[in-house]
């Protein structure tokens, strides 16, 4: 049975206020309900004990507080957790939490699949693409908080302290929903994660970088991956629309970027493609004048990928050159290897497993249920 109630998760404060006003409730009710949803993490209206007992069932009749469905939750020995979330039947994306000492970053998806087809990215090969709604984006954080029991979030030492929009999809191709979700996440009377603890990663949708800076002011990460238009055009088709010069100009103008809040340039290390010492020198020149730091990402191979990861030696040399030029350039160590925490992998792994199960069932003369077949693009 489908739930026809309106899900309150993902509505703006104004929208929530409007719905309650239609029921004849005063504005302070919206404030109370907001607090219960986003500060206390209520999953049921009956938990909202500051509301009149007669109001709670009325709310439950019209509204839900549904989180995305969790298809799988994996816990790594190193403390990482990963959720494979099913948003609507057969449409999945993932969410990964990477802990550090007394804090940690949750990696959130913005789309199912991605339209931008970067050559090294598995997500870009998936045919089925749809934008996630604001509720589905905030819902990922709610699932993670549920899992760690961080309701209300402890002051100071909370685990889920930071957010990176670096999961599946290109957040700036779904700007409206992402902006709406981040406004909910930043709201002081709810989840209250500050813009300084939120990083949005983009492949370089230049006009929306400007909007993101002006309207949201979150930290910026740029998936750069190449130092010439010639190579970037080839591995990241978005570069043909917004070439390096425009991208770098948008970074130079990005509000709030200073030495304390540097722009992160992500650089995936592709063997013999973009990893020469000359590339490293060119990279340092390219970002001159921008408060910048680098994140060197070892290429994470997937079946049929046209690239290999650079050698450890090449990566070390590359990092040394950037360090000598005065930049922080850690080689991101893969975390959560045992649960395949890297971008896109859990989803494809599960779908592969399902495809084998499905094929095995067919081979055994079992049910022939096409609805259960995984999407062919990711099998
Ligand atoms: N679409 C956004 C955010 C999601 S991708 C963006 O492109 O920035 C998150 C990061 O993972 C990006 O820097 C992306 O370039 C990188 N990435 C994608 N596929 C990868 C792979 N196979 N190995 C290593 N990094 C990869
Ligand atoms: Fe999309 Fe980012 Fe992957 Fe490129 S790297 S295809 S923009 S998710």
Short mmCIF file of C-alpha atoms and ligand atoms in Angstrom, two decimals:
data_model
loop_
_atom_site.label_atom_id
_atom_site.label_comp_id
_atom_site.label_asym_id
_atom_site.label_seq_id
_atom_site.Cartn_x
_atom_site.Cartn_y
_atom_site.Cartn_z
CA UNK A 1 0.00 0.00 0.00
CA UNK A 2 1.39 3.39 -0.89
CA UNK A 3 1.36 6.03 1.80
CA UNK A 4 -0.65 8.93 0.48
CA UNK A 5 0.06 11.18 3.42
CA UNK A 6 2.28 14.23 2.88
CA UNK A 7 5.80 13.62 4.16
CA UNK A 8 6.81 16.55 6.35
CA UNK A 9 10.50 15.78 5.95
CA UNK A 10 11.91 18.07 3.31
CA UNK A 11 9.30 20.81 3.56
CA UNK A 12 10.54 24.32 4.25
CA UNK A 13 9.48 26.00 7.48
CA UNK A 14 7.06 28.14 5.48
CA UNK A 15 5.48 25.10 3.84
CA UNK A 16 5.12 23.34 7.17
CA UNK A 17 3.58 26.48 8.71
CA UNK A 18 1.16 26.71 5.78
CA UNK A 19 -0.06 23.13 6.19
CA UNK A 20 -0.62 23.54 9.91
CA UNK A 21 -2.36 26.88 9.38
CA UNK A 22 -4.77 25.11 6.99
CA UNK A 23 -5.68 22.90 9.95
CA UNK A 24 -6.33 25.98 12.04
CA UNK A 25 -3.14 25.75 14.08
CA UNK A 26 -1.24 28.81 15.27
CA UNK A 27 2.27 29.58 13.94
CA UNK A 28 4.02 28.39 17.12
CA UNK A 29 2.82 24.86 16.37
CA UNK A 30 5.03 24.77 13.29
CA UNK A 31 7.98 25.74 15.45
CA UNK A 32 7.20 22.90 17.86
CA UNK A 33 6.73 20.31 15.13
CA UNK A 34 9.95 21.46 13.44
CA UNK A 35 11.80 21.00 16.72
CA UNK A 36 10.43 17.49 17.12
CA UNK A 37 11.30 16.49 13.57
CA UNK A 38 14.76 17.99 13.21
CA UNK A 39 16.07 18.42 16.75
CA UNK A 40 14.59 15.39 18.48
CA UNK A 41 14.34 13.13 15.44
CA UNK A 42 10.76 12.05 16.13
CA UNK A 43 9.62 9.20 13.91
CA UNK A 44 6.05 9.21 15.19
CA UNK A 45 3.63 12.02 16.04
CA UNK A 46 2.83 10.31 19.35
CA UNK A 47 6.35 11.19 20.50
CA UNK A 48 5.54 14.90 20.19
CA UNK A 49 4.48 15.27 23.80
CA UNK A 50 4.38 19.06 23.78
CA UNK A 51 1.45 18.90 21.35
CA UNK A 52 -2.09 18.37 22.57
CA UNK A 53 -2.93 14.66 22.70
CA UNK A 54 -5.90 15.30 20.43
CA UNK A 55 -3.74 16.93 17.75
CA UNK A 56 -1.25 14.07 17.36
CA UNK A 57 -3.58 11.57 15.66
CA UNK A 58 -4.89 14.34 13.42
CA UNK A 59 -1.36 15.01 12.24
CA UNK A 60 -0.66 11.30 11.79
CA UNK A 61 -3.74 11.01 9.61
CA UNK A 62 -2.54 13.63 7.14
CA UNK A 63 1.23 13.54 7.41
CA UNK A 64 4.14 11.14 7.66
CA UNK A 65 7.75 11.43 8.87
CA UNK A 66 9.07 8.80 6.49
CA UNK A 67 12.79 8.29 5.98
CA UNK A 68 14.20 6.65 2.86
CA UNK A 69 14.02 2.85 3.15
CA UNK A 70 17.29 1.22 4.19
CA UNK A 71 18.01 -1.75 1.86
CA UNK A 72 21.30 -2.49 3.59
CA UNK A 73 23.42 -1.06 6.35
CA UNK A 74 27.08 -2.02 6.43
CA UNK A 75 29.44 -1.34 9.31
CA UNK A 76 33.17 -1.31 8.69
CA UNK A 77 35.81 -2.33 11.21
CA UNK A 78 37.23 1.19 10.99
CA UNK A 79 33.95 2.73 12.16
CA UNK A 80 32.63 3.78 8.74
CA UNK A 81 29.03 2.99 8.01
CA UNK A 82 27.28 2.81 4.73
CA UNK A 83 23.61 2.73 3.87
CA UNK A 84 22.11 1.63 0.62
CA UNK A 85 18.86 3.53 0.46
CA UNK A 86 15.84 2.74 -1.61
CA UNK A 87 13.93 5.92 -2.35
CA UNK A 88 11.25 4.54 -4.55
CA UNK A 89 10.97 0.95 -5.63
CA UNK A 90 14.12 -0.05 -7.49
CA UNK A 91 15.72 3.40 -7.20
CA UNK A 92 18.68 3.37 -4.90
CA UNK A 93 21.52 5.61 -3.86
CA UNK A 94 23.96 5.45 -1.05
CA UNK A 95 25.16 7.39 1.89
CA UNK A 96 28.47 6.88 3.68
CA UNK A 97 29.71 8.04 7.07
CA UNK A 98 33.45 8.39 7.63
CA UNK A 99 34.36 9.01 11.26
CA UNK A 100 37.35 10.83 12.64
CA UNK A 101 38.32 11.15 16.31
CA UNK A 102 35.38 13.06 17.77
CA UNK A 103 33.59 14.05 14.60
CA UNK A 104 32.92 12.79 11.13
CA UNK A 105 31.60 13.52 7.69
CA UNK A 106 28.51 12.12 6.10
CA UNK A 107 28.69 11.79 2.34
CA UNK A 108 25.28 12.51 0.82
CA UNK A 109 23.90 11.79 -2.66
CA UNK A 110 22.00 14.38 -4.66
CA UNK A 111 20.76 12.30 -7.60
CA UNK A 112 20.25 8.70 -8.55
CA UNK A 113 22.85 8.33 -11.29
CA UNK A 114 24.32 11.40 -12.99
CA UNK A 115 23.89 12.95 -16.44
CA UNK A 116 27.42 14.29 -16.73
CA UNK A 117 29.21 11.12 -17.87
CA UNK A 118 32.74 11.79 -16.61
CA UNK A 119 34.82 8.99 -18.10
CA UNK A 120 36.39 7.75 -14.85
CA UNK A 121 33.15 7.75 -12.85
CA UNK A 122 30.96 4.70 -12.49
CA UNK A 123 27.92 6.80 -11.55
CA UNK A 124 28.18 8.56 -14.91
CA UNK A 125 27.68 5.24 -16.73
CA UNK A 126 24.32 4.55 -15.14
CA UNK A 127 21.47 5.21 -17.53
CA UNK A 128 18.73 5.72 -15.02
CA UNK A 129 18.94 9.23 -13.62
CA UNK A 130 16.59 11.17 -11.44
CA UNK A 131 16.91 14.07 -9.06
CA UNK A 132 16.42 13.34 -5.39
CA UNK A 133 13.87 15.54 -3.64
CA UNK A 134 14.80 17.80 -0.72
CA UNK A 135 13.14 15.28 1.61
CA UNK A 136 15.21 12.44 0.20
CA UNK A 137 18.40 14.46 0.62
CA UNK A 138 17.67 15.47 4.24
CA UNK A 139 16.33 11.93 4.78
CA UNK A 140 19.84 10.51 4.27
CA UNK A 141 21.11 12.49 7.22
CA UNK A 142 18.11 11.46 9.29
CA UNK A 143 18.79 7.78 8.58
CA UNK A 144 22.41 8.24 9.68
CA UNK A 145 21.40 10.10 12.86
CA UNK A 146 18.84 7.36 13.59
CA UNK A 147 21.58 4.76 13.18
CA UNK A 148 23.94 6.53 15.61
CA UNK A 149 21.14 7.57 17.95
CA UNK A 150 22.20 11.23 17.72
CA UNK A 151 18.82 12.75 18.60
CA UNK A 152 19.01 15.33 19.97
CA UNK A 153 22.51 15.90 18.71
CA UNK A 154 24.93 16.04 21.63
CA UNK A 155 26.56 19.46 21.99
CA UNK A 156 30.22 19.45 21.08
CA UNK A 157 31.33 15.90 20.47
CA UNK A 158 28.75 14.78 17.98
CA UNK A 159 29.85 12.22 15.43
CA UNK A 160 27.76 13.47 12.56
CA UNK A 161 29.28 16.92 12.56
CA UNK A 162 30.04 17.52 8.89
CA UNK A 163 28.37 16.97 5.56
CA UNK A 164 29.92 16.52 2.16
CA UNK A 165 27.71 16.59 -0.92
CA UNK A 166 29.97 14.10 -2.67
CA UNK A 167 27.84 11.01 -3.07
CA UNK A 168 26.06 9.97 -6.19
CA UNK A 169 25.07 12.70 -8.63
CA UNK A 170 25.99 16.29 -9.42
CA UNK A 171 24.48 18.52 -6.72
CA UNK A 172 24.43 21.62 -8.92
CA UNK A 173 22.34 19.81 -11.55
CA UNK A 174 19.70 19.49 -8.82
CA UNK A 175 20.29 22.88 -7.28
CA UNK A 176 16.79 23.73 -6.04
CA UNK A 177 16.32 20.52 -4.05
CA UNK A 178 19.90 20.61 -2.74
CA UNK A 179 19.53 24.24 -1.63
CA UNK A 180 16.21 23.52 0.05
CA UNK A 181 17.68 20.50 1.84
CA UNK A 182 20.77 22.39 2.99
CA UNK A 183 18.65 25.24 4.34
CA UNK A 184 16.78 22.70 6.46
CA UNK A 185 20.04 21.13 7.63
CA UNK A 186 21.51 24.56 8.55
CA UNK A 187 18.40 25.76 10.42
CA UNK A 188 19.45 26.61 13.95
CA UNK A 189 16.36 25.19 15.58
CA UNK A 190 16.78 21.81 13.99
CA UNK A 191 19.75 19.83 12.75
CA UNK A 192 21.83 23.01 12.98
CA UNK A 193 24.94 22.07 11.04
CA UNK A 194 26.70 25.30 10.11
CA UNK A 195 27.63 26.24 6.55
CA UNK A 196 31.28 25.98 7.60
CA UNK A 197 30.78 22.26 8.11
CA UNK A 198 29.13 21.62 4.78
CA UNK A 199 31.11 21.06 1.59
CA UNK A 200 29.50 20.87 -1.82
CA UNK A 201 31.49 19.07 -4.49
CA UNK A 202 30.90 19.96 -8.12
CA UNK A 203 32.35 19.03 -11.45
CA UNK A 204 32.06 22.72 -12.39
CA UNK A 205 28.58 23.97 -13.26
CA UNK A 206 29.85 27.54 -13.27
CA UNK A 207 26.65 29.68 -13.10
CA UNK A 208 25.38 27.64 -10.17
CA UNK A 209 28.70 27.86 -8.32
CA UNK A 210 28.00 31.58 -8.17
CA UNK A 211 24.47 31.04 -6.91
CA UNK A 212 25.63 28.51 -4.38
CA UNK A 213 28.18 30.98 -3.02
CA UNK A 214 25.72 33.86 -2.83
CA UNK A 215 22.73 31.95 -1.48
CA UNK A 216 24.15 29.15 0.66
CA UNK A 217 27.75 30.10 1.42
CA UNK A 218 28.81 26.51 2.03
CA UNK A 219 32.37 25.36 1.39
CA UNK A 220 33.27 24.40 -2.13
CA UNK A 221 35.11 21.44 -3.59
CA UNK A 222 35.88 21.30 -7.28
CA UNK A 223 36.44 18.04 -9.13
CA UNK A 224 39.27 19.30 -11.30
CA UNK A 225 41.12 16.18 -12.44
CA UNK A 226 42.90 17.83 -15.38
CA UNK A 227 45.00 20.95 -15.95
CA UNK A 228 44.32 21.52 -19.65
CA UNK A 229 41.03 22.02 -21.48
CA UNK A 230 42.17 19.42 -23.97
CA UNK A 231 42.29 16.65 -21.38
CA UNK A 232 39.42 17.93 -19.25
CA UNK A 233 37.14 18.11 -22.32
CA UNK A 234 37.89 14.47 -22.85
CA UNK A 235 37.42 13.10 -19.34
CA UNK A 236 34.77 15.55 -18.10
CA UNK A 237 32.35 16.61 -20.85
CA UNK A 238 31.00 19.49 -18.69
CA UNK A 239 34.29 21.25 -19.43
CA UNK A 240 33.18 21.84 -23.03
CA UNK A 241 30.42 24.03 -21.68
CA UNK A 242 32.37 25.67 -18.85
CA UNK A 243 36.08 25.57 -19.63
CA UNK A 244 38.88 25.93 -17.10
CA UNK A 245 39.22 29.69 -17.40
CA UNK A 246 35.58 30.25 -16.44
CA UNK A 247 35.75 27.65 -13.71
CA UNK A 248 38.84 29.22 -12.16
CA UNK A 249 37.23 32.68 -12.37
CA UNK A 250 34.20 31.38 -10.44
CA UNK A 251 36.56 29.96 -7.80
CA UNK A 252 38.43 33.25 -7.52
CA UNK A 253 35.14 35.05 -6.90
CA UNK A 254 33.71 32.46 -4.51
CA UNK A 255 32.55 34.33 -1.40
CA UNK A 256 33.97 33.35 1.96
CA UNK A 257 36.97 31.51 0.56
CA UNK A 258 40.02 32.49 2.57
CA UNK A 259 42.93 30.72 4.19
CA UNK A 260 40.71 29.26 6.88
CA UNK A 261 38.09 28.17 4.35
CA UNK A 262 40.03 27.06 1.33
CA UNK A 263 38.51 25.66 -1.81
CA UNK A 264 39.31 21.97 -2.14
CA UNK A 265 40.46 20.82 -5.55
CA UNK A 266 39.86 17.13 -6.00
CA UNK A 267 42.18 15.36 -8.37
CA UNK A 268 41.67 11.72 -9.27
CA UNK A 269 44.98 10.02 -10.00
CA UNK A 270 44.83 8.32 -13.41
CA UNK A 271 47.90 6.39 -14.48
CA UNK A 272 49.74 8.00 -17.41
CA UNK A 273 46.77 10.29 -18.05
CA UNK A 274 47.04 13.21 -15.61
CA UNK A 275 49.72 12.20 -13.12
CA UNK A 276 53.05 13.49 -14.47
CA UNK A 277 55.30 15.90 -12.55
CA UNK A 278 54.58 18.46 -15.29
CA UNK A 279 50.86 18.12 -14.51
CA UNK A 280 51.56 18.77 -10.82
CA UNK A 281 53.53 21.92 -11.61
CA UNK A 282 50.79 23.12 -13.97
CA UNK A 283 48.19 22.44 -11.29
CA UNK A 284 49.99 24.64 -8.77
CA UNK A 285 50.15 27.40 -11.39
CA UNK A 286 46.47 27.01 -12.27
CA UNK A 287 45.19 27.71 -8.76
CA UNK A 288 47.56 30.59 -8.09
CA UNK A 289 45.78 33.34 -6.17
CA UNK A 290 42.97 31.05 -4.96
CA UNK A 291 42.96 29.93 -1.30
CA UNK A 292 43.32 26.29 -2.27
CA UNK A 293 44.07 22.84 -0.98
CA UNK A 294 44.11 19.55 -2.80
CA UNK A 295 42.66 16.15 -2.29
CA UNK A 296 44.47 13.52 -4.33
CA UNK A 297 42.10 10.62 -4.88
CA UNK A 298 43.51 7.25 -5.94
CA UNK A 299 41.38 6.14 -8.87
CA UNK A 300 38.92 3.55 -7.71
CA UNK A 301 38.56 0.98 -10.50
CA UNK A 302 35.26 -0.53 -11.59
CA UNK A 303 34.54 -3.33 -14.05
CA UNK A 304 35.22 -2.10 -17.58
CA UNK A 305 36.77 1.21 -16.46
CA UNK A 306 39.06 2.69 -19.11
CA UNK A 307 41.70 3.80 -16.56
CA UNK A 308 44.06 2.50 -13.93
CA UNK A 309 45.16 4.11 -10.70
CA UNK A 310 48.53 5.86 -10.70
CA UNK A 311 51.40 4.06 -8.99
CA UNK A 312 52.09 4.94 -5.35
CA UNK A 313 55.41 6.41 -6.49
CA UNK A 314 53.78 8.71 -9.05
CA UNK A 315 51.20 9.84 -6.49
CA UNK A 316 53.86 10.56 -3.88
CA UNK A 317 55.91 12.59 -6.36
CA UNK A 318 52.79 14.49 -7.42
CA UNK A 319 51.92 15.29 -3.79
CA UNK A 320 55.50 16.37 -3.05
CA UNK A 321 55.47 18.88 -5.89
CA UNK A 322 52.22 20.43 -4.60
CA UNK A 323 53.54 20.45 -1.02
CA UNK A 324 56.73 22.17 -2.17
CA UNK A 325 54.57 24.80 -3.86
CA UNK A 326 52.98 25.43 -0.45
CA UNK A 327 49.77 23.43 -0.73
CA UNK A 328 48.26 20.76 1.44
CA UNK A 329 47.76 17.74 -0.81
CA UNK A 330 46.98 14.55 1.09
CA UNK A 331 46.54 11.34 -0.85
CA UNK A 332 43.13 10.28 0.37
CA UNK A 333 43.53 6.86 1.93
CA UNK A 334 40.65 4.59 1.05
CA UNK A 335 38.43 4.09 4.08
CA UNK A 336 35.93 1.39 4.72
CA UNK A 337 37.52 -0.91 2.15
CA UNK A 338 35.79 -3.89 3.75
CA UNK A 339 32.39 -2.36 3.09
CA UNK A 340 33.31 -0.84 -0.29
CA UNK A 341 32.76 2.67 0.99
CA UNK A 342 33.96 4.31 -2.20
CA UNK A 343 31.59 6.26 -4.41
CA UNK A 344 29.10 4.17 -6.34
CA UNK A 345 30.45 0.78 -5.37
CA UNK A 346 27.95 -0.54 -2.89
CA UNK A 347 25.07 0.13 -5.21
CA UNK A 348 26.64 -1.64 -8.15
CA UNK A 349 27.89 -4.47 -5.98
CA UNK A 350 24.42 -5.11 -4.60
CA UNK A 351 22.88 -4.87 -8.02
CA UNK A 352 25.39 -7.34 -9.38
CA UNK A 353 24.60 -9.73 -6.56
CA UNK A 354 20.91 -9.32 -7.24
CA UNK A 355 21.39 -9.89 -10.95
CA UNK A 356 23.21 -13.15 -10.22
CA UNK A 357 20.46 -14.20 -7.87
CA UNK A 358 17.89 -13.28 -10.46
CA UNK A 359 19.69 -15.20 -13.18
CA UNK A 360 20.13 -18.17 -10.87
CA UNK A 361 16.42 -18.14 -10.17
CA UNK A 362 15.58 -18.06 -13.85
CA UNK A 363 18.12 -20.84 -14.56
CA UNK A 364 16.51 -22.93 -11.83
CA UNK A 365 13.13 -22.43 -13.49
CA UNK A 366 11.95 -20.25 -10.62
CA UNK A 367 9.79 -17.17 -10.73
CA UNK A 368 10.30 -14.95 -13.73
CA UNK A 369 9.62 -11.64 -12.13
CA UNK A 370 10.87 -8.84 -14.34
CA UNK A 371 10.04 -6.26 -11.74
CA UNK A 372 12.85 -7.70 -9.67
CA UNK A 373 15.48 -7.51 -12.37
CA UNK A 374 18.08 -4.87 -11.65
CA UNK A 375 18.54 -2.05 -14.11
CA UNK A 376 20.56 -3.41 -17.05
CA UNK A 377 22.94 -0.43 -17.03
CA UNK A 378 24.38 -1.44 -13.70
CA UNK A 379 24.35 -5.18 -13.91
N1 LIG B 1 29.29 15.13 -8.99
C1 LIG B 1 30.10 15.71 -7.98
C2 LIG B 1 30.09 14.99 -6.66
C3 LIG B 1 30.09 13.48 -6.67
S1 LIG B 1 31.54 12.62 -7.17
C4 LIG B 1 31.50 15.88 -8.48
O1 LIG B 1 31.83 15.35 -9.53
O2 LIG B 1 32.26 16.59 -7.82
C5 LIG B 1 32.63 12.72 -5.77
C6 LIG B 1 34.10 12.69 -6.16
O3 LIG B 1 34.51 11.36 -6.54
C7 LIG B 1 34.43 13.57 -7.34
O4 LIG B 1 35.62 14.29 -7.13
C8 LIG B 1 34.62 12.56 -8.44
O5 LIG B 1 35.38 13.10 -9.49
C9 LIG B 1 35.28 11.43 -7.73
N2 LIG B 1 35.24 10.15 -8.44
C10 LIG B 1 34.31 9.70 -9.30
N3 LIG B 1 34.62 8.46 -9.74
C11 LIG B 1 35.77 8.10 -9.15
C12 LIG B 1 36.59 6.95 -9.18
N4 LIG B 1 36.27 5.89 -9.94
N5 LIG B 1 37.70 6.93 -8.42
C13 LIG B 1 38.02 7.97 -7.63
N6 LIG B 1 37.28 9.10 -7.56
C14 LIG B 1 36.17 9.17 -8.31
FE1 LIG B 2 28.62 12.97 -12.18
FE2 LIG B 2 30.51 13.75 -10.43
FE3 LIG B 2 30.54 11.28 -11.52
FE4 LIG B 2 31.11 13.38 -13.04
S1 LIG B 2 32.30 12.66 -11.25
S2 LIG B 2 29.74 11.68 -13.61
S3 LIG B 2 29.75 14.93 -12.20
S4 LIG B 2 28.99 12.11 -10.16
#
